[in-house]
Amino acid sequence: MVRALAFFGALIVGAPASAGCHLALALALDVSSSVDEAEYRLQRDGLALALLSEEVQAHLFLSESDWIALAVYEWSGSRQQQIVLDWVAIRSPEVLTDVVEQIATSTRSHDDFPTALGYALGYGATLLERAPQCDRKTIDVSGDGISNDGFSPALAYNAFPFDGVTVNGLVIGGGILEVEEFYTREVIRGTNAFVETATSYLDFEDAMRRKLMREIGVRAVGQIPSTPTEG
């Protein structure tokens, strides 16, 4: 993993610091008991490598005038949520390198609790309340199962501050139709919300890269100055 990070880190292209945040993105990683240690590492390292990919960097550093704020947390049972990366403004390639190193060297917070998606969503909404001021706010939840502990996603949406928040999903195990349907029906929320699928944990990096490109690539559309007319 260290050699891979060094290789991908060399691909980062320089970009000056920018002025405004167009997206606050909270990434939620599943560490419930259904995720074994090898799958956990594929999820953690897949996120790190997806962030370092040329395609995602092209979206991150597309413009000198904006940037994203990123946070990462792990989730499993009702009371088992843990921050991996607190809010960081991704203003430069150097900051991105530091962020990826922090993610790649993190240790798993829990491994023996069930799947409490309602609590995971509520935690993400609370985390977004102290994010930098950004044009958009998104929670991105990865998981391989349906909720089986605590309150439901619907109750989370009623009880926590989700105004203006989009929730997207990354379902791991694309052949498990029940999980994909659950995420589509009960988890995703907001304008243009979507579910990305990874056929297995081995496909997680590619799926995460596709999803990050789709999320980061959307910019708020401002007014175009009018051209004065003659006469």
CSV table of C-alpha atoms in Angstrom, one decimal:
chain,number,residue,atom,x,y,z
A,1,MET,CA,0.0,0.0,0.0
A,2,VAL,CA,2.8,2.4,0.8
A,3,ARG,CA,4.5,1.8,-2.6
A,4,ALA,CA,1.1,2.3,-4.3
A,5,LEU,CA,0.5,5.6,-2.5
A,6,ALA,CA,4.0,6.8,-3.5
A,7,PHE,CA,3.2,5.9,-7.2
A,8,PHE,CA,-0.1,7.5,-7.3
A,9,GLY,CA,1.1,10.5,-5.3
A,10,ALA,CA,3.5,11.2,-8.2
A,11,LEU,CA,0.5,11.7,-10.5
A,12,ILE,CA,-0.8,14.7,-8.6
A,13,VAL,CA,-0.8,17.9,-10.6
A,14,GLY,CA,-0.2,21.3,-9.0
A,15,ALA,CA,-3.0,23.7,-8.4
A,16,PRO,CA,-3.1,27.0,-6.5
A,17,ALA,CA,-5.3,27.4,-3.4
A,18,SER,CA,-8.8,28.5,-4.2
A,19,ALA,CA,-11.4,30.8,-2.8
A,20,GLY,CA,-14.7,29.0,-2.1
A,21,CYS,CA,-16.1,25.6,-1.0
A,22,HIS,CA,-18.5,24.0,-3.5
A,23,LEU,CA,-19.0,20.7,-1.6
A,24,ALA,CA,-18.9,19.5,1.9
A,25,LEU,CA,-18.6,15.7,1.5
A,26,ALA,CA,-18.8,13.2,4.5
A,27,LEU,CA,-17.8,9.7,3.5
A,28,ALA,CA,-19.2,6.9,5.8
A,29,LEU,CA,-17.4,3.5,5.7
A,30,ASP,CA,-19.1,0.3,6.9
A,31,VAL,CA,-17.2,-1.5,9.7
A,32,SER,CA,-20.1,-3.7,10.9
A,33,SER,CA,-19.5,-7.4,11.8
A,34,SER,CA,-20.4,-8.5,8.2
A,35,VAL,CA,-17.1,-6.8,7.0
A,36,ASP,CA,-14.1,-9.0,7.6
A,37,GLU,CA,-10.5,-7.7,8.0
A,38,ALA,CA,-9.5,-8.2,4.4
A,39,GLU,CA,-12.7,-6.4,3.2
A,40,TYR,CA,-12.1,-3.6,5.6
A,41,ARG,CA,-8.6,-3.0,4.2
A,42,LEU,CA,-10.0,-3.1,0.6
A,43,GLN,CA,-12.5,-0.5,1.6
A,44,ARG,CA,-10.0,1.8,3.4
A,45,ASP,CA,-7.2,1.5,0.8
A,46,GLY,CA,-9.7,1.6,-2.0
A,47,LEU,CA,-10.9,5.0,-0.8
A,48,ALA,CA,-7.3,6.3,-0.5
A,49,LEU,CA,-6.4,5.2,-4.0
A,50,ALA,CA,-9.6,6.5,-5.5
A,51,LEU,CA,-8.9,10.0,-4.0
A,52,LEU,CA,-5.4,9.8,-5.6
A,53,SER,CA,-6.6,8.7,-9.0
A,54,GLU,CA,-5.9,11.0,-12.0
A,55,GLU,CA,-9.7,11.2,-12.7
A,56,VAL,CA,-10.7,12.3,-9.3
A,57,GLN,CA,-7.9,14.8,-9.0
A,58,ALA,CA,-9.0,16.3,-12.3
A,59,HIS,CA,-12.3,17.0,-10.7
A,60,LEU,CA,-10.8,18.2,-7.4
A,61,PHE,CA,-8.4,20.7,-9.0
A,62,LEU,CA,-10.5,21.6,-12.0
A,63,SER,CA,-10.8,25.3,-11.0
A,64,GLU,CA,-8.7,27.7,-9.1
A,65,SER,CA,-11.8,29.3,-7.7
A,66,ASP,CA,-13.2,26.5,-5.5
A,67,TRP,CA,-12.4,23.4,-3.4
A,68,ILE,CA,-14.2,20.7,-1.4
A,69,ALA,CA,-14.2,20.0,2.3
A,70,LEU,CA,-13.8,16.3,3.2
A,71,ALA,CA,-14.5,14.2,6.3
A,72,VAL,CA,-14.5,10.4,6.7
A,73,TYR,CA,-16.1,8.3,9.4
A,74,GLU,CA,-16.7,4.7,10.2
A,75,TRP,CA,-20.1,3.3,11.2
A,76,SER,CA,-21.6,0.1,12.5
A,77,GLY,CA,-23.9,-0.3,15.5
A,78,SER,CA,-26.2,2.2,17.2
A,79,ARG,CA,-23.4,3.9,19.2
A,80,GLN,CA,-20.4,2.9,17.1
A,81,GLN,CA,-19.4,5.8,14.9
A,82,GLN,CA,-15.8,7.0,14.7
A,83,ILE,CA,-14.2,9.9,12.8
A,84,VAL,CA,-11.3,8.8,10.6
A,85,LEU,CA,-10.7,12.2,9.1
A,86,ASP,CA,-12.2,15.4,10.5
A,87,TRP,CA,-13.1,18.2,8.2
A,88,VAL,CA,-10.2,19.2,5.9
A,89,ALA,CA,-10.3,21.8,3.1
A,90,ILE,CA,-8.8,20.1,0.0
A,91,ARG,CA,-7.2,23.3,-1.3
A,92,SER,CA,-4.0,21.8,-2.8
A,93,PRO,CA,-2.4,18.5,-3.9
A,94,GLU,CA,-0.2,18.7,-0.8
A,95,VAL,CA,-3.2,18.6,1.5
A,96,LEU,CA,-4.7,15.7,-0.5
A,97,THR,CA,-1.5,13.7,0.0
A,98,ASP,CA,-1.7,14.3,3.8
A,99,VAL,CA,-5.4,13.3,3.8
A,100,VAL,CA,-4.8,10.1,1.9
A,101,GLU,CA,-1.9,9.2,4.2
A,102,GLN,CA,-4.2,9.7,7.2
A,103,ILE,CA,-6.9,7.5,5.7
A,104,ALA,CA,-4.4,4.8,4.6
A,105,THR,CA,-2.8,4.4,8.0
A,106,SER,CA,-6.0,4.5,10.1
A,107,THR,CA,-7.0,1.5,12.2
A,108,ARG,CA,-10.4,0.0,12.4
A,109,SER,CA,-12.6,1.3,15.2
A,110,HIS,CA,-15.1,-1.6,15.6
A,111,ASP,CA,-15.6,-5.1,14.1
A,112,ASP,CA,-18.3,-6.8,16.2
A,113,PHE,CA,-21.4,-4.7,15.9
A,114,PRO,CA,-24.5,-4.8,13.7
A,115,THR,CA,-25.7,-2.5,10.9
A,116,ALA,CA,-27.4,0.7,12.2
A,117,LEU,CA,-27.9,2.9,9.1
A,118,GLY,CA,-30.3,5.3,10.8
A,119,TYR,CA,-27.6,6.1,13.4
A,120,ALA,CA,-25.0,6.3,10.7
A,121,LEU,CA,-27.0,8.9,8.8
A,122,GLY,CA,-27.8,10.9,11.9
A,123,TYR,CA,-24.2,11.0,12.8
A,124,GLY,CA,-23.3,12.3,9.3
A,125,ALA,CA,-25.9,15.0,9.5
A,126,THR,CA,-24.5,16.2,12.9
A,127,LEU,CA,-21.0,16.1,11.4
A,128,LEU,CA,-22.1,18.3,8.5
A,129,GLU,CA,-23.4,20.9,10.9
A,130,ARG,CA,-19.8,21.9,11.7
A,131,ALA,CA,-18.5,21.6,8.2
A,132,PRO,CA,-17.1,24.6,6.4
A,133,GLN,CA,-19.6,26.8,4.6
A,134,CYS,CA,-20.1,25.2,1.2
A,135,ASP,CA,-22.5,25.4,-1.7
A,136,ARG,CA,-23.6,21.8,-1.3
A,137,LYS,CA,-23.6,19.2,1.5
A,138,THR,CA,-23.5,15.4,0.8
A,139,ILE,CA,-23.3,12.3,2.8
A,140,ASP,CA,-21.9,9.2,1.0
A,141,VAL,CA,-22.7,5.9,2.8
A,142,SER,CA,-20.9,2.7,1.8
A,143,GLY,CA,-22.3,-0.6,3.1
A,144,ASP,CA,-22.9,-4.3,2.3
A,145,GLY,CA,-26.2,-4.9,4.2
A,146,ILE,CA,-29.6,-3.6,5.2
A,147,SER,CA,-30.2,-1.9,8.5
A,148,ASN,CA,-30.8,-4.4,11.4
A,149,ASP,CA,-30.1,-2.2,14.5
A,150,GLY,CA,-31.5,1.0,16.0
A,151,PHE,CA,-33.9,3.3,14.3
A,152,SER,CA,-34.6,3.4,10.5
A,153,PRO,CA,-33.2,5.9,8.0
A,154,ALA,CA,-36.7,7.4,7.7
A,155,LEU,CA,-36.7,8.2,11.4
A,156,ALA,CA,-33.2,9.7,11.1
A,157,TYR,CA,-34.4,12.0,8.3
A,158,ASN,CA,-37.2,13.2,10.5
A,159,ALA,CA,-35.1,13.7,13.6
A,160,PHE,CA,-31.8,15.2,12.3
A,161,PRO,CA,-30.9,18.3,10.3
A,162,PHE,CA,-31.0,17.2,6.7
A,163,ASP,CA,-32.2,20.4,5.0
A,164,GLY,CA,-30.2,20.8,1.8
A,165,VAL,CA,-28.3,17.5,2.4
A,166,THR,CA,-28.0,14.9,-0.4
A,167,VAL,CA,-27.4,11.3,0.6
A,168,ASN,CA,-25.8,8.9,-1.9
A,169,GLY,CA,-25.0,5.2,-1.4
A,170,LEU,CA,-22.3,2.8,-2.4
A,171,VAL,CA,-23.6,-0.8,-2.2
A,172,ILE,CA,-20.9,-3.4,-1.9
A,173,GLY,CA,-21.9,-6.7,-3.4
A,174,GLY,CA,-23.8,-5.7,-6.5
A,175,GLY,CA,-25.5,-9.1,-6.9
A,176,ILE,CA,-27.4,-8.7,-3.6
A,177,LEU,CA,-30.5,-7.1,-5.0
A,178,GLU,CA,-32.1,-6.8,-1.6
A,179,VAL,CA,-29.4,-4.4,-0.4
A,180,GLU,CA,-29.4,-2.3,-3.5
A,181,GLU,CA,-33.2,-2.0,-3.3
A,182,PHE,CA,-33.0,-1.0,0.3
A,183,TYR,CA,-30.5,1.8,-0.4
A,184,THR,CA,-32.5,3.0,-3.3
A,185,ARG,CA,-35.8,2.9,-1.4
A,186,GLU,CA,-34.7,4.0,2.1
A,187,VAL,CA,-31.2,5.5,2.2
A,188,ILE,CA,-30.6,7.9,-0.7
A,189,ARG,CA,-32.1,11.3,-0.4
A,190,GLY,CA,-32.2,14.7,-2.1
A,191,THR,CA,-31.9,16.1,-5.6
A,192,ASN,CA,-30.0,13.8,-8.0
A,193,ALA,CA,-29.2,11.3,-5.3
A,194,PHE,CA,-27.9,8.0,-6.6
A,195,VAL,CA,-26.7,4.5,-5.7
A,196,GLU,CA,-23.3,3.3,-7.0
A,197,THR,CA,-22.6,-0.5,-6.8
A,198,ALA,CA,-19.4,-2.5,-6.3
A,199,THR,CA,-19.7,-6.1,-7.4
A,200,SER,CA,-17.4,-7.0,-4.5
A,201,TYR,CA,-14.9,-5.4,-2.1
A,202,LEU,CA,-12.3,-6.0,-4.9
A,203,ASP,CA,-14.3,-3.6,-7.0
A,204,PHE,CA,-14.6,-1.0,-4.2
A,205,GLU,CA,-11.8,1.3,-5.5
A,206,ASP,CA,-13.3,1.5,-9.0
A,207,ALA,CA,-16.8,2.1,-7.6
A,208,MET,CA,-15.6,4.8,-5.2
A,209,ARG,CA,-13.7,6.5,-8.0
A,210,ARG,CA,-16.8,6.6,-10.2
A,211,LYS,CA,-18.9,8.0,-7.3
A,212,LEU,CA,-16.4,10.6,-6.3
A,213,MET,CA,-16.1,11.9,-9.9
A,214,ARG,CA,-19.9,12.2,-10.1
A,215,GLU,CA,-20.2,13.9,-6.7
A,216,ILE,CA,-17.3,16.3,-6.9
A,217,GLY,CA,-17.8,17.1,-10.6
A,218,VAL,CA,-21.1,19.0,-9.9
A,219,ARG,CA,-20.5,22.7,-9.3
A,220,ALA,CA,-23.1,25.3,-8.3
A,221,VAL,CA,-24.1,27.2,-11.4
A,222,GLY,CA,-23.8,30.9,-10.9
A,223,GLN,CA,-25.2,33.8,-12.9
A,224,ILE,CA,-23.4,34.6,-16.1
A,225,PRO,CA,-22.7,38.4,-16.4
A,226,SER,CA,-24.8,39.9,-19.1
A,227,THR,CA,-23.0,41.6,-22.0
A,228,PRO,CA,-23.9,45.3,-22.3
A,229,THR,CA,-25.8,46.2,-25.4
A,230,GLU,CA,-25.0,49.2,-27.6
A,231,GLY,CA,-27.3,52.2,-27.9
